[in-house]
């Protein structure tokens, strides 16, 4: 650190003596290392004014804007790098992989290095990932000039792992674990691996990683990450201890948030825009840390099905989190589980309306819960309108990407069907379940079948106990449904390979289970 300070002091002296762009660039790099992003940005912009366009200089500017949370300006400079790369280097095959064109590896050439395209696409993916637009992040990674996996740099491999976690977590974990075994890796790798282990419930693996990499954890993990992961791991053996640790963290962060709020107000009153901007950035960074702590506290009570206490925890943080969509979404879930449907609508609806023109970007379970809330508060027209919107968007997407599977409307119908079955209205409930799996070749899968067969088994159980009696036409409807599942379900497994319990893989498919359910219904008709 003393060496960096000394070098900065020397460059600062030289910077005042001449207009040398190289001095500004070097000075900017040192300021960046000291997290003085605003000052570093000015040095890079000065150098850019003198030198004109340089790919790596534009990337440095974009990186500073990213650190300052100015994603729009960052993406503008990233766009300049990519546009230039497409025009000047068509041989690099930019975007061809995304378009489905098979291209050979361009290798790690000098041209690729000088173009700064790899850095630009990685930064673009990071911005989209931070904005929670995972599809766009994945697209940025595939737009990158194609290389074989063994040719990839560690940053690209790290970002690929993060972008694949929702679709293929096993592959994502494998890449992160591979990086951790190398002599050098992005310093974010360790914290991301730990957080993802905790997110997916692999707390023992998280503990093993902390033990294995204990010598470097102080170097690569902030105090916040160490305390947070420690608290989440402790939740498995001692929820009370975990809550205490999280509460201590929350209290410290609340103090920081209030301090940052006062600083923003004082700066605005003094008309000090620069200080106000810095204080606002501090506030946003602290809030990003505070929200996961609040979520982890609430999850302790969520797991205990004490939803009222989880709601209380959320409302303690309303002062800071009221405008945050993540916080509002989890409050809605807690209200929904307590059957406070009217209040849940007030939290779900703004999130859905904000994304109404791109409704398939909203989580399917959010749409399903909103529909159920509308139905339970006698707002059937609103539920039907929302379902028509989802159906229309799915049809449009089907024409654009026929091979892409979308399950939003399927999940909405499954949730509604399950709700009605649980209330004893099996005819309407089963009809929604049947509708949810149409067309069967696209909607029938391991998860969708699991929830559909639960409703069918509940129906059969109540018929066996003579609690309900159904019309013949309804029996026929159920048999036709099971015939379709039998026909389309030969290749659809009913449990993961590692969880097979029968020892006969050929029996663990939808076809066999549909036949069993059909035989149970036919047996009821005999009595």
XYZ file of C-alpha atoms in Angstrom:
527
model
C 0.000 0.000 0.000
C 2.942 2.331 0.774
C 4.415 1.547 -2.680
C 1.120 2.507 -4.340
C 0.932 5.745 -2.349
C 4.526 6.586 -3.309
C 3.922 5.880 -6.975
C 0.746 7.967 -6.865
C 2.612 10.862 -5.274
C 5.277 10.758 -8.007
C 2.662 10.573 -10.774
C 0.720 13.422 -9.168
C 3.830 15.582 -9.309
C 4.512 14.687 -12.956
C 0.845 15.131 -13.849
C 1.080 18.817 -12.962
C 4.197 19.313 -15.134
C 2.945 18.156 -18.532
C -0.055 16.905 -20.457
C 1.168 13.348 -20.845
C -1.761 10.909 -21.406
C 0.334 7.947 -20.232
C 0.867 9.676 -16.895
C -2.870 10.254 -16.553
C -3.583 6.599 -17.392
C -1.072 5.287 -14.847
C -2.314 7.760 -12.264
C -5.900 6.682 -12.984
C -4.975 3.011 -12.486
C -3.465 3.759 -9.062
C -6.495 5.810 -8.035
C -8.736 2.940 -9.152
C -6.770 0.492 -6.991
C -7.400 2.809 -4.035
C -11.168 2.731 -4.855
C -11.119 6.444 -5.746
C -13.254 5.819 -8.798
C -14.462 9.384 -9.417
C -10.898 10.722 -9.556
C -9.702 7.755 -11.634
C -12.517 8.373 -14.105
C -11.430 11.987 -14.617
C -7.845 10.887 -15.365
C -9.043 8.305 -17.916
C -11.364 10.851 -19.546
C -8.499 13.383 -19.766
C -6.311 10.775 -21.453
C -9.160 9.883 -23.808
C -9.515 13.547 -24.820
C -5.829 13.669 -25.747
C -5.522 10.241 -27.383
C -8.950 9.758 -28.944
C -10.526 6.305 -29.004
C -8.503 3.469 -27.486
C -10.301 0.176 -26.687
C -8.640 -0.462 -23.327
C -8.960 3.179 -22.306
C -12.682 3.092 -23.115
C -12.924 -0.080 -21.048
C -11.231 1.659 -18.099
C -13.769 4.493 -18.354
C -16.645 1.970 -18.512
C -15.247 0.128 -15.476
C -15.128 3.325 -13.414
C -18.725 4.153 -14.358
C -19.681 0.592 -13.330
C -18.056 1.048 -9.921
C -19.939 4.353 -9.551
C -23.219 2.527 -10.361
C -23.710 4.641 -13.494
C -24.660 1.643 -15.633
C -26.066 3.731 -18.506
C -22.752 5.544 -19.091
C -20.826 2.301 -18.640
C -22.949 0.492 -21.238
C -22.471 3.401 -23.665
C -18.681 2.979 -23.615
C -19.012 -0.814 -23.757
C -21.256 -0.378 -26.807
C -18.564 1.733 -28.492
C -15.990 -1.033 -27.976
C -18.340 -3.720 -29.335
C -19.484 -1.637 -32.343
C -15.878 -0.911 -33.290
C -14.989 -4.561 -32.877
C -17.811 -5.658 -35.191
C -16.793 -3.125 -37.875
C -13.032 -3.519 -37.696
C -12.702 -7.231 -36.838
C -15.444 -9.305 -38.524
C -13.080 -12.275 -38.358
C -13.641 -12.452 -34.568
C -17.195 -13.771 -35.050
C -18.864 -11.421 -32.554
C -22.433 -12.507 -31.804
C -22.424 -15.485 -34.159
C -22.682 -18.079 -31.388
C -25.813 -16.355 -30.038
C -27.344 -16.433 -33.525
C -26.778 -20.182 -33.712
C -23.970 -20.018 -36.284
C -21.250 -22.573 -35.628
C -17.902 -20.778 -35.524
C -14.454 -22.136 -34.785
C -12.393 -20.725 -31.931
C -10.669 -17.428 -32.753
C -7.966 -18.218 -30.174
C -6.274 -15.818 -27.787
C -4.707 -13.669 -30.484
C -3.044 -10.264 -30.194
C -5.948 -8.781 -32.169
C -8.448 -10.102 -29.638
C -6.388 -8.713 -26.767
C -5.997 -5.261 -28.340
C -9.720 -5.022 -29.142
C -10.683 -5.247 -25.409
C -13.766 -7.202 -26.526
C -13.412 -9.951 -23.923
C -13.227 -7.365 -21.134
C -16.154 -5.389 -22.599
C -18.465 -8.400 -22.887
C -17.555 -9.570 -19.376
C -18.368 -6.129 -17.969
C -21.633 -5.995 -19.937
C -22.600 -9.392 -18.501
C -21.721 -8.186 -14.988
C -23.976 -5.120 -15.382
C -26.919 -7.178 -16.688
C -26.372 -9.725 -13.914
C -26.422 -6.973 -11.294
C -29.655 -5.652 -12.844
C -31.033 -9.205 -12.437
C -31.449 -9.606 -16.201
C -29.864 -13.049 -16.377
C -30.957 -13.750 -19.986
C -29.181 -10.597 -21.209
C -26.116 -11.507 -19.144
C -26.007 -14.949 -20.769
C -26.424 -13.352 -24.193
C -23.476 -11.040 -23.516
C -21.330 -14.067 -22.687
C -22.320 -15.931 -25.870
C -21.842 -12.780 -28.010
C -18.183 -12.823 -27.026
C -15.695 -13.950 -29.723
C -15.802 -17.778 -29.562
C -13.003 -19.705 -27.876
C -12.668 -23.278 -26.662
C -13.258 -23.734 -22.949
C -9.579 -24.512 -22.317
C -8.700 -21.126 -23.901
C -10.962 -19.074 -21.638
C -9.496 -16.621 -19.152
C -10.448 -16.919 -15.488
C -12.827 -13.908 -15.508
C -14.832 -15.309 -18.434
C -15.006 -18.742 -16.813
C -16.142 -17.142 -13.542
C -18.893 -15.130 -15.270
C -20.042 -18.154 -17.267
C -20.427 -20.044 -13.987
C -22.589 -17.295 -12.451
C -24.774 -16.987 -15.562
C -25.416 -20.746 -15.682
C -26.380 -21.200 -12.017
C -30.150 -20.942 -12.553
C -30.142 -23.418 -15.462
C -27.281 -25.748 -14.576
C -26.023 -25.239 -11.001
C -23.877 -28.382 -11.134
C -21.946 -27.003 -14.094
C -21.654 -23.599 -12.443
C -20.289 -25.043 -9.202
C -17.847 -27.205 -11.159
C -16.373 -24.117 -12.882
C -16.070 -22.140 -9.652
C -14.441 -25.105 -7.892
C -12.019 -25.480 -10.808
C -11.046 -21.805 -10.550
C -10.400 -22.124 -6.819
C -7.848 -24.847 -7.547
C -5.803 -22.560 -9.828
C -2.879 -20.438 -8.680
C -4.714 -17.237 -9.667
C -8.433 -16.536 -9.884
C -10.758 -13.510 -9.663
C -10.909 -12.438 -6.018
C -14.747 -12.544 -6.159
C -14.648 -16.310 -6.815
C -14.350 -17.339 -3.168
C -17.178 -15.125 -1.903
C -19.473 -16.082 -4.800
C -18.844 -19.787 -4.236
C -19.676 -19.426 -0.532
C -22.813 -17.355 -1.162
C -24.072 -19.779 -3.814
C -23.448 -22.768 -1.543
C -25.531 -21.044 1.145
C -28.225 -20.079 -1.359
C -28.584 -23.673 -2.560
C -28.494 -25.109 0.969
C -25.023 -26.696 0.757
C -23.938 -25.381 4.157
C -21.537 -28.251 4.847
C -19.706 -27.530 1.595
C -19.544 -23.837 2.518
C -17.958 -24.795 5.856
C -15.434 -27.031 4.056
C -14.480 -24.200 1.679
C -13.919 -21.797 4.592
C -11.688 -24.370 6.298
C -9.763 -25.211 3.123
C -9.132 -21.607 2.103
C -8.681 -20.193 5.600
C -5.222 -18.716 4.757
C -6.673 -16.490 1.992
C -10.168 -15.778 3.322
C -9.041 -12.599 5.121
C -7.516 -11.362 1.863
C -10.452 -12.142 -0.420
C -13.457 -11.874 1.904
C -14.714 -8.657 3.460
C -15.755 -8.618 7.119
C -19.354 -8.370 5.947
C -19.170 -11.548 3.824
C -17.364 -13.493 6.566
C -19.952 -12.519 9.193
C -22.898 -13.131 6.862
C -21.766 -16.592 5.726
C -20.905 -17.539 9.313
C -24.424 -16.566 10.451
C -26.151 -18.442 7.622
C -24.125 -21.594 8.320
C -24.924 -21.298 12.048
C -28.644 -21.319 11.220
C -28.499 -25.082 10.582
C -27.395 -25.969 14.109
C -28.551 -22.967 16.129
C -31.226 -20.664 14.654
C -31.163 -18.488 17.794
C -27.406 -17.929 17.499
C -27.761 -17.225 13.760
C -30.500 -14.675 14.424
C -28.360 -12.953 17.060
C -25.426 -12.654 14.660
C -27.645 -11.329 11.871
C -29.297 -8.876 14.245
C -25.902 -7.477 15.248
C -25.047 -7.024 11.580
C -28.419 -5.394 10.879
C -27.989 -2.890 13.725
C -24.550 -1.824 12.451
C -25.871 -1.439 8.898
C -28.889 0.571 10.101
C -26.499 2.994 11.832
C -24.528 3.319 8.586
C -27.714 3.878 6.577
C -28.882 6.643 8.913
C -25.446 8.250 8.802
C -25.445 8.142 4.991
C -28.987 9.573 4.912
C -27.922 12.522 7.079
C -24.880 13.060 4.877
C -27.034 13.158 1.733
C -29.421 15.676 3.316
C -26.611 17.908 4.586
C -24.852 17.830 1.217
C -28.026 18.810 -0.617
C -28.692 21.641 1.821
C -25.128 22.884 1.261
C -25.605 22.438 -2.532
C -22.512 20.235 -2.617
C -23.445 17.937 -5.519
C -20.193 15.984 -5.490
C -20.463 15.149 -1.794
C -24.180 14.341 -2.163
C -23.427 11.939 -5.016
C -20.726 10.193 -2.957
C -23.021 9.928 0.081
C -25.838 8.545 -2.058
C -23.486 5.906 -3.458
C -22.482 4.939 0.096
C -26.157 4.666 1.013
C -26.930 2.398 -1.957
C -23.918 0.161 -1.270
C -24.915 -0.176 2.400
C -28.515 -0.933 1.449
C -27.284 -3.735 -0.838
C -25.671 -5.308 2.235
C -28.620 -4.659 4.544
C -31.303 -6.333 2.427
C -29.695 -9.846 2.371
C -29.255 -9.665 6.162
C -32.952 -8.821 6.592
C -33.909 -11.644 4.210
C -31.760 -14.126 6.125
C -33.382 -13.086 9.418
C -36.874 -13.492 7.958
C -35.945 -16.861 6.442
C -35.249 -18.269 9.904
C -38.911 -17.738 10.797
C -40.105 -18.663 7.288
C -38.496 -22.101 7.689
C -40.308 -22.449 11.025
C -43.561 -21.431 9.258
C -43.853 -18.509 11.659
C -44.928 -16.099 8.922
C -46.265 -13.457 11.315
C -42.822 -13.018 12.886
C -41.213 -12.901 9.439
C -43.650 -10.108 8.539
C -42.660 -8.220 11.697
C -38.977 -8.401 10.719
C -39.727 -7.020 7.274
C -41.725 -4.116 8.655
C -38.838 -3.182 10.945
C -36.842 -2.390 7.789
C -39.624 -0.519 5.945
C -37.873 2.816 6.601
C -35.067 1.894 4.181
C -36.429 -0.870 1.952
C -39.903 0.298 1.012
C -38.890 1.101 -2.585
C -36.822 -2.048 -3.116
C -38.523 -4.677 -5.318
C -36.720 -7.616 -3.675
C -37.928 -6.545 -0.251
C -41.475 -5.875 -1.501
C -41.593 -9.277 -3.188
C -40.679 -11.154 -0.022
C -43.174 -9.144 2.018
C -45.826 -10.164 -0.523
C -44.892 -13.849 -0.133
C -45.158 -13.631 3.662
C -48.575 -11.936 3.422
C -49.747 -14.520 0.885
C -48.799 -17.402 3.180
C -50.925 -15.825 5.925
C -53.830 -15.560 3.452
C -53.745 -11.759 3.684
C -54.584 -11.654 0.003
C -55.701 -8.021 -0.244
C -52.447 -6.799 1.334
C -50.424 -9.212 -0.821
C -51.967 -7.718 -3.990
C -50.743 -4.268 -2.936
C -47.154 -5.606 -2.971
C -47.344 -8.003 -5.933
C -49.232 -5.734 -8.331
C -46.697 -2.859 -8.651
C -43.946 -5.374 -9.496
C -46.097 -7.009 -12.195
C -47.284 -3.672 -13.626
C -43.713 -2.405 -13.836
C -42.897 -5.344 -16.132
C -46.325 -5.650 -17.787
C -44.960 -5.171 -21.313
C -42.459 -7.947 -20.700
C -44.560 -10.047 -18.372
C -42.639 -13.295 -18.914
C -39.655 -11.660 -17.198
C -41.662 -11.823 -13.958
C -41.296 -15.015 -11.920
C -44.112 -17.482 -12.657
C -44.857 -17.991 -8.967
C -45.359 -14.227 -8.524
C -47.920 -14.215 -11.338
C -49.591 -17.325 -9.912
C -49.811 -15.869 -6.407
C -51.230 -12.615 -7.756
C -53.890 -14.511 -9.723
C -54.823 -16.534 -6.634
C -54.979 -13.362 -4.528
C -57.341 -11.787 -7.068
C -59.547 -14.897 -7.062
C -59.648 -15.091 -3.265
C -60.742 -11.440 -3.058
C -63.492 -11.946 -5.679
C -61.544 -10.089 -8.389
C -61.893 -12.856 -10.982
C -61.861 -10.462 -13.938
C -58.418 -9.132 -12.983
C -57.114 -12.715 -12.665
C -58.533 -13.667 -16.071
C -57.082 -10.542 -17.702
C -53.642 -11.350 -16.299
C -53.863 -14.946 -17.516
C -54.909 -13.794 -21.005
C -51.889 -11.484 -21.074
C -49.563 -14.349 -20.111
C -51.138 -16.655 -22.722
C -50.765 -14.011 -25.426
C -47.108 -13.432 -24.571
C -46.375 -17.165 -24.551
C -47.986 -17.551 -27.992
C -45.912 -14.643 -29.327
C -42.723 -16.155 -27.906
C -43.624 -19.543 -29.380
C -43.738 -18.074 -32.898
C -40.409 -16.300 -32.369
C -38.609 -19.214 -30.662
C -40.528 -22.463 -31.307
C -37.999 -24.586 -29.395
C -38.067 -22.499 -26.215
C -40.174 -23.891 -23.360
C -42.053 -21.419 -21.158
C -44.012 -22.552 -18.096
C -45.565 -19.321 -16.767
C -49.190 -20.049 -17.707
C -48.710 -23.707 -16.806
C -47.563 -22.821 -13.280
C -50.359 -20.260 -12.841
C -52.965 -22.878 -13.765
C -51.313 -25.502 -11.558
C -51.340 -23.170 -8.558
C -54.973 -22.179 -9.139
C -55.958 -25.821 -9.688
C -54.207 -26.907 -6.509
C -55.942 -24.114 -4.580
C -59.408 -25.215 -5.705
C -58.635 -28.878 -5.006
C -57.503 -27.965 -1.481
C -60.844 -26.167 -1.006
C -62.745 -29.267 -2.148
C -63.803 -27.967 -5.584
C -62.197 -30.831 -7.506
C -64.082 -30.428 -10.776
C -62.848 -26.901 -11.379
C -59.454 -27.563 -9.772
C -58.679 -30.645 -11.881
C -59.878 -28.831 -15.020
C -57.231 -26.116 -14.365
C -54.580 -28.783 -13.777
C -55.490 -30.462 -17.067
C -55.370 -27.139 -18.900
C -51.978 -26.366 -17.362
C -50.325 -29.318 -19.134
C -51.632 -28.547 -22.616
C -49.893 -29.069 -25.002
C -48.478 -32.141 -23.294
C -45.350 -32.382 -25.441
C -44.229 -28.957 -24.167
C -45.612 -28.718 -20.631
C -45.331 -32.250 -19.266
C -42.194 -32.509 -17.147
C -40.924 -33.940 -13.866
C -41.958 -30.908 -11.781
C -45.286 -30.168 -13.489
C -46.311 -33.835 -13.278
C -45.421 -33.928 -9.577
C -47.955 -31.200 -8.748
C -50.567 -32.528 -11.168
C -50.490 -36.044 -9.715
C -50.801 -34.665 -6.160
C -54.171 -33.198 -7.126
C -55.202 -36.471 -8.792
C -54.172 -38.501 -5.732
C -56.107 -36.153 -3.459
C -59.174 -36.638 -5.656
C -58.823 -40.438 -5.588
C -58.335 -40.447 -1.801
C -61.546 -38.473 -1.241
C -63.475 -40.692 -3.677
C -62.201 -43.795 -1.848
C -63.449 -42.382 1.471
C -66.785 -41.538 -0.212
C -66.353 -37.909 0.822
C -67.134 -36.766 -2.713
C -69.036 -38.214 -5.645
C -68.252 -37.027 -9.158
C -70.228 -36.936 -12.412
C -69.484 -39.578 -15.069
C -68.399 -36.880 -17.507
C -65.773 -35.707 -15.015
C -64.421 -39.280 -14.655
C -64.108 -39.450 -18.438
C -62.279 -36.127 -18.478
C -59.769 -37.462 -15.934
C -59.254 -40.694 -17.910
C -58.662 -38.789 -21.165
C -56.115 -36.608 -19.330
C -54.270 -39.633 -17.938
C -54.296 -41.297 -21.376
C -52.544 -38.227 -22.795
C -50.007 -38.244 -19.948
C -49.414 -41.969 -20.579
C -48.841 -41.352 -24.284
C -46.480 -38.366 -23.886
C -44.748 -39.430 -20.677
C -42.510 -42.311 -21.757
C -39.368 -40.158 -21.716
C -40.383 -37.972 -18.754
C -38.739 -39.144 -15.526
C -40.600 -38.796 -12.229
C -37.493 -38.442 -10.065
C -33.801 -37.575 -10.561
C -31.533 -40.517 -11.385
C -29.707 -40.245 -8.053
C -32.995 -40.515 -6.134
C -34.405 -43.619 -7.802
C -35.829 -45.899 -5.136
C -37.343 -48.780 -7.102
C -34.112 -49.958 -8.638
C -35.980 -50.187 -11.943
C -35.404 -47.080 -13.996
C -38.029 -48.098 -16.555
C -40.777 -47.687 -13.924
C -39.769 -44.139 -12.926
C -41.572 -42.312 -15.700
C -44.886 -40.516 -16.192
C -46.325 -43.284 -18.387
C -46.155 -45.872 -15.590
C -47.531 -43.520 -12.948
C -50.359 -42.357 -15.245
C -51.387 -46.010 -15.759
C -51.430 -46.570 -11.986
C -53.603 -43.499 -11.413
C -55.926 -44.583 -14.228
C -56.308 -48.042 -12.689
C -57.210 -46.485 -9.326
C -59.925 -44.336 -10.927
C -61.324 -47.289 -12.875
C -61.418 -49.296 -9.662
C -63.579 -46.579 -8.097
C -66.011 -46.843 -11.000
C -66.501 -50.542 -10.265
C -67.909 -49.807 -6.796
